[in-house]
Amino acid sequence: MSIPKTMQAIVKTREGRGAELREVPVPEPGPGDVLVQVTATSICGSDLHIWQWNSWAQKRIHLPQIMGHELAGRVVEVGRDVRHIQPGAFVSAETHLACGVCYQCRTGRPEICKNLRILGVDTTGVFAEYAVFPATNAILNDERIPPEYASLQEPLGNAIDTVLSEDVSGKSILITGLGPVGLLAVAVAKACGAGLIIASEPNPFRRELALWLGATHVVDPRAENLVEVVNRLTGGNGVEVLAEMSGNPKALADGLRCVTPGGRASVLGLYDGEVMLDLNDLIVLRAVRLYGVTGRKMFSTWYKAQELLANRRLELAPIVTHRFPFERYQEAFELMSDGNCGKILLFPPGH
Ligand code: NAD
Ligand code: ZN
C-alpha cells in the first residue's frame, strides 16, 4: 500500500476556542514507532478542554498540535527496531507514554510514571488519517471488535479500572457522574455482575442512557437528596462501592456519605482546585478504602477490555450517541460541550 505525503488532520492551530481541519504532512515513524492508518477516533473530555482552551490546556499544549488520542486503525509501517508488530495489525493505543526507567515504571506501575507524557497532549495526536506512536503502546485488537468500540477502549479502561479496583460481583454500587466515562462505568458494573447499580447525574439525557445500559436506579442530585435515596434503596446500609466519575466536590462528599462502613470508594473525577472533606467522618472512622485512579493499569486493564468486548459481554451501543466525519468536527465539539451526548466518534475521510 502506498502512503500519501499529506493527510487531513484536526489541528489546534492557535489560542482560544476551536481548531482547524488542515492538510498536513503524514508523520514518519521513528525506529521504535508504528505508523497507523486511522479508521475510527473518539472525543475525550481532555480534547474538549484543548478545543475550549481552558487554563490546563493553555499551560500544557504546544501549538500547533494535532488533537486526539482515542483511536482504532491498521498498522501500515513499523520503525526499524520494531519486531512484535507487523503492517496489517489492527491496533489501538495506550495513551500514557511512560519512560520505562523511573521508580514507578520499574516497580510495575508505568501508568503513574514520574515522567509521564500523554499521546495527543504532549505529542502529535490521532485526529488524522495517519498517526504515529511507540510500538510498545500499540494494543493488538481482537478482530471481532468493531473499530468504533476498539477506539472506546481507552476511556473504557478508565471505567474498568475505577469499577474493578476491587470485585463488584453481587455488590451494590453508586456511580456519581454520567459523562462518557461514568456511562461506561455503568456498562462495566452491569457486565461484571454488580447487583444494585445506582447512578447520579443532573443531565436527564444521560440518566436515560444509564437506564438503557443497566443502571437499576437513577438519581437527579439537584432534585433529590442522594444520601436519602441511597439509604432507602439499601435498607439503610449504604452501598458497598462508590465510583466517583463527576469531578464535582459535592458528588464526592455525598457519594462518600453513601458508602457503607467498611466499603470502598474509587475516585476518577478530577476537581477544579482543592476539596474540603470531613475525613474523620467519611473515611477514617468508617474504615472506607479509598483508591485514586489514573488512566488504566498498563496493561492488565486492556486485556480485560478486550475480553469483555470480543465476547460481547459489554453493551456499548447506547453509549455511542453520535458519529461525525472529520469535516464536521466543529459540530461534534459544540455538542460535546453542550453535554447532551454519550460518546462521540469522529471518522477520517473514507471511513
Ligand atoms: P464529563 O465532564 O463529561 O462528565 C462529568 C459528569 O458529571 C457530567 O455529565 C456532569 O453533568 C456530571 N455531574 C456534575 N455535577 C454532578 C453531581 N453533583 N452529581 C453527579 N453528577 C454530576 O467527564 P468524563 O469525560 O465522563 O470524565 C469523568 C471525570 O473523570 C472528569 O472529572 C474527568 O476529568 C475525569 N477523568 C479522570 C481521568 C483519570 O485518569 N483520573 C481520566 C479520564 C477522566
Ligand atoms: Zn517512568
Coordinates of C-alpha atoms and ligand atoms in Angstrom, one line a residue:
M1 CA 0.0 0.0 0.0
S2 CA 1.4 3.4 -0.9
I3 CA 1.3 6.0 1.8
P4 CA 0.5 9.6 0.7
K5 CA 2.7 12.5 1.6
T6 CA -0.1 14.6 3.1
M7 CA -3.3 14.0 5.1
Q8 CA -6.3 15.7 6.7
A9 CA -6.0 16.3 10.4
I10 CA -7.8 18.3 13.1
V11 CA -5.2 20.7 14.4
K12 CA -5.2 23.1 17.3
T13 CA -3.5 26.0 15.5
R14 CA -3.9 28.9 17.8
E15 CA -5.0 30.1 21.3
G16 CA -8.7 30.4 22.0
R17 CA -11.8 28.3 21.3
G18 CA -11.8 26.0 18.3
A19 CA -9.5 24.1 15.9
E20 CA -8.9 23.7 12.1
L21 CA -9.2 20.9 9.7
R22 CA -5.9 21.1 7.8
E23 CA -3.8 19.3 5.2
V24 CA -0.5 18.4 7.0
P25 CA 2.4 16.0 6.2
V26 CA 1.9 12.3 7.1
P27 CA 4.2 11.7 10.1
E28 CA 7.2 9.4 9.8
P29 CA 7.6 6.6 12.3
G30 CA 10.8 6.7 14.4
P31 CA 12.8 3.5 15.0
G32 CA 10.5 2.3 17.8
D33 CA 7.2 3.6 16.4
V34 CA 4.3 2.3 14.4
L35 CA 2.5 4.3 11.6
V36 CA -1.2 3.6 11.7
Q37 CA -3.9 4.3 9.2
V38 CA -6.7 5.6 11.4
T39 CA -10.2 4.1 10.9
A40 CA -12.1 5.5 13.9
T41 CA -11.5 8.0 16.7
S42 CA -13.4 9.3 19.6
I43 CA -13.5 12.5 21.5
C44 CA -12.4 12.6 25.2
G45 CA -13.1 15.3 27.8
S46 CA -9.4 16.4 27.6
D47 CA -9.8 17.0 23.8
L48 CA -12.8 19.3 24.6
H49 CA -10.6 21.2 27.1
I50 CA -8.0 21.7 24.4
W51 CA -10.7 22.8 22.0
Q52 CA -12.1 25.2 24.6
W53 CA -8.6 26.3 25.5
N54 CA -9.1 26.2 29.3
S55 CA -6.3 27.1 31.8
W56 CA -5.0 23.5 31.8
A57 CA -4.7 23.4 28.0
Q58 CA -3.0 26.9 28.0
K59 CA -0.3 25.6 30.3
R60 CA 0.2 22.2 28.7
I61 CA -0.3 22.4 24.9
H62 CA 2.4 23.5 22.5
L63 CA 0.9 24.9 19.3
P64 CA 0.3 23.8 16.6
Q65 CA -0.8 20.3 17.7
I66 CA -2.8 17.5 16.0
M67 CA -5.5 16.7 18.6
G68 CA -6.9 13.4 19.8
H69 CA -5.7 10.2 21.4
E70 CA -8.6 7.6 21.2
L71 CA -8.3 5.5 18.1
A72 CA -8.5 2.3 16.2
G73 CA -6.6 1.6 13.0
R74 CA -4.3 -0.6 10.9
V75 CA -0.5 -0.5 11.1
V76 CA 0.9 0.4 7.7
E77 CA 4.6 0.8 8.6
V78 CA 6.8 -0.1 11.5
G79 CA 10.1 1.5 12.6
R80 CA 13.3 -0.4 12.0
D81 CA 13.6 -1.6 15.7
V82 CA 10.0 -2.9 15.9
R83 CA 9.8 -6.7 16.0
H84 CA 6.5 -7.6 17.6
I85 CA 4.0 -5.9 15.3
Q86 CA 3.7 -6.1 11.5
P87 CA 1.9 -4.0 9.0
G88 CA -1.8 -5.1 8.8
A89 CA -2.2 -5.4 12.6
F90 CA -5.5 -3.9 14.0
V91 CA -4.5 -1.7 16.8
S92 CA -5.5 1.0 19.4
A93 CA -3.2 3.0 21.6
E94 CA -2.4 3.1 25.3
T95 CA -2.0 6.8 25.6
H96 CA 0.2 7.0 28.7
L97 CA 3.8 7.2 27.3
A98 CA 6.0 6.0 30.2
C99 CA 9.7 6.5 30.5
G100 CA 10.5 2.9 31.5
V101 CA 13.2 3.8 33.9
C102 CA 11.7 5.7 36.9
Y103 CA 10.8 4.1 40.2
Q104 CA 7.1 3.7 39.2
C105 CA 7.9 2.2 35.8
R106 CA 10.5 -0.2 37.4
T107 CA 8.1 -1.3 40.1
G108 CA 5.3 -2.2 37.7
R109 CA 3.2 1.0 37.7
P110 CA 4.1 2.7 34.4
E111 CA 0.7 4.4 34.2
I112 CA 1.9 6.7 37.0
C113 CA 5.4 7.1 35.5
K114 CA 7.1 10.2 37.0
N115 CA 8.0 11.4 33.5
L116 CA 4.6 10.6 32.0
R117 CA 3.7 12.1 28.6
I118 CA 0.3 11.7 27.0
L119 CA -0.4 11.0 23.4
G120 CA -2.2 13.9 21.7
V121 CA -1.5 16.1 24.7
D122 CA 2.3 16.1 24.8
T123 CA 2.8 14.5 21.4
T124 CA 1.2 14.6 18.0
G125 CA -2.3 13.3 18.2
V126 CA -4.6 10.9 16.3
F127 CA -7.4 13.0 14.8
A128 CA -5.8 12.5 11.5
E129 CA -5.7 10.0 8.6
Y130 CA -2.4 8.6 9.9
A131 CA -0.9 8.6 13.4
V132 CA 2.4 7.6 14.9
F133 CA 3.1 6.3 18.4
P134 CA 5.6 4.0 20.2
A135 CA 5.1 0.3 19.2
T136 CA 5.2 -0.6 22.9
N137 CA 2.0 1.5 23.3
A138 CA 0.2 -0.3 20.4
I139 CA -2.6 -2.6 21.6
L140 CA -3.3 -5.6 19.3
N141 CA -7.1 -5.7 19.0
D142 CA -9.2 -8.8 18.6
E143 CA -10.5 -8.7 15.1
R144 CA -14.0 -9.4 16.4
I145 CA -14.1 -5.9 18.0
P146 CA -15.7 -3.2 15.7
P147 CA -13.3 -0.3 15.1
E148 CA -15.6 2.2 16.9
Y149 CA -15.7 0.1 20.1
A150 CA -11.9 -0.5 19.8
S151 CA -11.5 3.2 19.9
L152 CA -13.6 3.4 23.1
Q153 CA -11.2 1.1 24.9
E154 CA -9.1 3.9 26.2
P155 CA -11.9 5.6 28.2
L156 CA -13.4 2.2 28.8
G157 CA -10.1 1.4 30.6
N158 CA -10.8 4.3 33.0
A159 CA -14.2 2.8 33.8
I160 CA -12.8 -0.7 34.2
D161 CA -10.0 0.4 36.5
T162 CA -12.4 2.5 38.6
V163 CA -15.2 0.0 38.9
L164 CA -12.9 -3.0 39.3
S165 CA -10.3 -1.7 41.7
E166 CA -12.0 -4.5 43.7
D167 CA -14.6 -7.1 42.8
V168 CA -18.1 -5.8 42.2
S169 CA -20.0 -9.1 41.6
G170 CA -23.1 -9.3 43.8
K171 CA -22.4 -5.9 45.3
S172 CA -24.2 -2.6 45.3
I173 CA -22.5 0.3 43.5
L174 CA -23.1 4.1 43.3
I175 CA -21.7 5.8 40.2
T176 CA -21.7 9.6 40.5
G177 CA -21.4 11.5 37.2
L178 CA -22.7 10.0 33.9
G179 CA -20.3 11.7 31.4
P180 CA -19.0 9.3 28.8
V181 CA -16.7 7.6 31.4
G182 CA -19.5 7.3 34.0
L183 CA -21.8 5.7 31.4
L184 CA -19.0 3.2 30.5
A185 CA -18.8 2.5 34.3
V186 CA -22.5 1.6 34.4
A187 CA -21.9 -0.9 31.5
V188 CA -18.9 -2.4 33.2
A189 CA -20.7 -2.7 36.6
K190 CA -23.5 -4.5 34.8
A191 CA -21.3 -6.8 32.8
C192 CA -19.3 -7.7 35.9
G193 CA -22.3 -8.8 37.9
A194 CA -22.9 -5.8 40.2
G195 CA -26.4 -6.0 41.9
L196 CA -27.9 -2.7 42.7
I197 CA -26.4 0.0 40.3
I198 CA -27.4 3.5 41.3
A199 CA -26.3 6.3 39.1
S200 CA -26.4 10.0 39.9
E201 CA -26.4 12.8 37.3
P202 CA -28.1 16.1 36.8
N203 CA -28.5 15.8 32.9
P204 CA -31.7 13.9 32.1
F205 CA -30.4 12.7 28.7
R206 CA -27.5 11.0 30.4
R207 CA -29.7 9.5 33.2
E208 CA -31.9 7.9 30.5
L209 CA -28.8 6.4 28.8
A210 CA -27.7 4.9 32.1
L211 CA -31.0 3.1 32.4
W212 CA -30.5 1.7 28.9
L213 CA -27.1 0.5 30.0
G214 CA -28.3 -1.4 33.0
A215 CA -28.5 1.1 35.9
T216 CA -31.2 -0.1 38.3
H217 CA -31.9 3.4 39.6
V218 CA -31.0 6.9 38.5
V219 CA -31.0 10.0 40.7
D220 CA -31.0 13.7 39.9
P221 CA -28.8 15.1 42.6
R222 CA -30.2 18.6 42.1
A223 CA -33.8 17.5 42.7
E224 CA -33.3 14.6 45.2
N225 CA -31.2 14.0 48.3
L226 CA -28.7 11.4 47.1
V227 CA -27.9 10.1 50.6
E228 CA -31.5 9.6 51.5
V229 CA -32.3 7.8 48.2
V230 CA -29.3 5.5 48.6
N231 CA -30.2 4.7 52.2
R232 CA -33.8 4.0 51.2
L233 CA -32.6 1.7 48.3
T234 CA -30.1 -0.2 50.5
G235 CA -32.2 -0.7 53.6
G236 CA -30.2 1.9 55.5
N237 CA -26.9 0.2 54.8
G238 CA -25.4 2.4 52.1
V239 CA -23.6 1.0 49.0
E240 CA -20.5 -1.3 49.1
V241 CA -18.8 0.6 46.3
L242 CA -18.6 4.3 45.2
A243 CA -17.2 5.1 41.7
E244 CA -16.8 8.9 41.6
M245 CA -16.8 10.0 37.9
S246 CA -18.1 13.6 38.1
G247 CA -15.2 15.7 39.3
N248 CA -17.8 17.6 41.4
P249 CA -16.9 18.1 45.1
K250 CA -20.5 17.7 46.3
A251 CA -20.9 14.5 44.4
L252 CA -17.7 13.2 46.1
A253 CA -18.8 14.2 49.6
D254 CA -22.3 12.9 49.2
G255 CA -21.0 9.8 47.4
L256 CA -18.6 9.0 50.3
R257 CA -21.5 9.5 52.7
C258 CA -23.4 6.8 50.8
V259 CA -20.7 4.2 51.3
T260 CA -21.4 1.6 53.9
P261 CA -18.8 1.4 56.7
G262 CA -16.0 -1.0 55.5
G263 CA -16.9 -0.3 51.9
R264 CA -14.7 1.0 49.0
A265 CA -14.5 4.3 47.1
S266 CA -12.7 4.7 43.8
V267 CA -12.2 8.2 42.5
L268 CA -11.5 9.0 38.9
G269 CA -13.0 12.5 38.8
L270 CA -10.7 15.5 38.7
Y271 CA -11.6 18.6 40.7
D272 CA -11.1 22.3 40.0
G273 CA -8.9 23.2 42.9
E274 CA -8.8 21.8 46.5
V275 CA -11.7 19.9 48.0
M276 CA -12.7 20.1 51.7
L277 CA -13.9 16.8 53.2
D278 CA -14.6 15.6 56.7
L279 CA -12.1 12.8 56.5
N280 CA -12.7 11.5 60.1
D281 CA -16.4 11.1 59.4
L282 CA -16.3 10.0 55.8
I283 CA -13.2 7.8 55.6
V284 CA -11.2 7.1 58.8
L285 CA -13.9 6.2 61.3
R286 CA -15.9 4.2 58.8
A287 CA -12.8 2.3 57.5
V288 CA -13.5 3.1 53.9
R289 CA -10.8 2.0 51.4
L290 CA -10.1 4.9 49.1
Y291 CA -8.5 4.4 45.6
G292 CA -7.2 7.1 43.3
V293 CA -7.4 6.1 39.7
T294 CA -5.0 7.4 37.0
G295 CA -5.7 6.2 33.4
R296 CA -5.7 2.5 33.3
K297 CA -3.4 -0.3 34.6
M298 CA -0.7 -0.9 32.0
F299 CA -1.6 -3.2 30.6
S300 CA -3.9 -5.6 32.5
T301 CA -6.9 -3.2 32.0
W302 CA -6.6 -3.6 28.2
Y303 CA -6.8 -7.4 28.5
K304 CA -10.0 -7.0 30.5
A305 CA -11.4 -4.6 27.9
Q306 CA -10.5 -7.0 25.0
E307 CA -12.1 -9.9 26.8
L308 CA -15.3 -8.1 27.6
L309 CA -15.6 -6.6 24.1
A310 CA -14.6 -9.6 22.0
N311 CA -17.0 -11.8 23.8
R312 CA -19.8 -9.2 23.6
R313 CA -20.2 -9.1 27.4
L314 CA -20.4 -5.3 27.2
E315 CA -23.3 -3.4 25.7
L316 CA -21.8 -0.2 24.3
A317 CA -24.3 0.6 21.6
P318 CA -26.3 3.1 23.7
I319 CA -23.1 4.9 24.7
V320 CA -22.2 5.9 21.1
T321 CA -24.8 8.6 20.5
H322 CA -23.2 10.4 17.6
R323 CA -20.9 9.8 14.6
F324 CA -19.4 12.5 12.5
P325 CA -16.9 12.7 9.6
F326 CA -13.8 14.8 10.4
E327 CA -15.1 17.8 8.4
R328 CA -18.0 18.2 10.9
Y329 CA -15.6 18.4 13.9
Q330 CA -17.0 21.8 15.0
E331 CA -20.5 20.4 15.4
A332 CA -19.1 17.4 17.3
F333 CA -17.2 19.6 19.8
E334 CA -20.1 22.0 20.3
L335 CA -22.3 19.0 21.0
M336 CA -19.8 17.7 23.4
S337 CA -19.6 21.0 25.3
D338 CA -23.4 21.0 25.4
G339 CA -23.4 17.7 27.2
N340 CA -26.5 16.1 25.5
C341 CA -24.5 13.2 24.3
G342 CA -22.7 10.0 25.2
K343 CA -19.6 9.2 23.4
I344 CA -18.9 11.0 20.0
L345 CA -17.0 9.3 17.2
L346 CA -15.1 11.1 14.5
F347 CA -14.2 9.3 11.3
P348 CA -11.4 10.2 8.9
P349 CA -12.3 10.6 5.2
G350 CA -13.3 7.3 3.6
H351 CA -14.2 5.6 6.8
Ligands
NAD1 P1 -17.7 14.8 31.9 O1 -17.4 16.1 32.4 O2 -18.2 14.5 30.6 O3 -18.8 14.1 32.9 C1 -19.0 14.5 34.2 C2 -20.5 14.4 34.5 O4 -20.7 14.6 35.9 C3 -21.3 15.3 33.7 O5 -22.3 14.6 33.0 C4 -22.0 16.2 34.8 O6 -23.3 16.6 34.4 C5 -22.0 15.3 36.0 N1 -22.1 16.0 37.3 C6 -21.8 17.3 37.6 N2 -22.2 17.5 38.9 C7 -22.6 16.4 39.4 C8 -23.1 16.0 40.7 N3 -23.2 16.8 41.7 N4 -23.5 14.7 40.8 C9 -23.5 13.8 39.8 N5 -23.0 14.1 38.6 C10 -22.6 15.4 38.4 O7 -16.4 13.9 32.2 P2 -15.9 12.4 31.7 O8 -15.1 12.6 30.5 O9 -17.0 11.5 31.7 O10 -14.9 12.1 32.9 C11 -15.3 12.0 34.2 C12 -14.4 12.6 35.2 O11 -13.2 11.9 35.3 C13 -14.0 14.0 34.9 O12 -13.8 14.7 36.1 C14 -12.6 13.9 34.2 O13 -11.8 15.0 34.3 C15 -12.1 12.7 35.0 N6 -11.1 11.8 34.3 C16 -10.1 11.4 35.0 C17 -9.2 10.5 34.5 C18 -8.1 10.0 35.3 O14 -7.1 9.4 34.8 N7 -8.1 10.2 36.7 C19 -9.3 10.1 33.2 C20 -10.4 10.5 32.4 C21 -11.3 11.4 33.0
ZN2 ZN 8.6 6.2 34.3

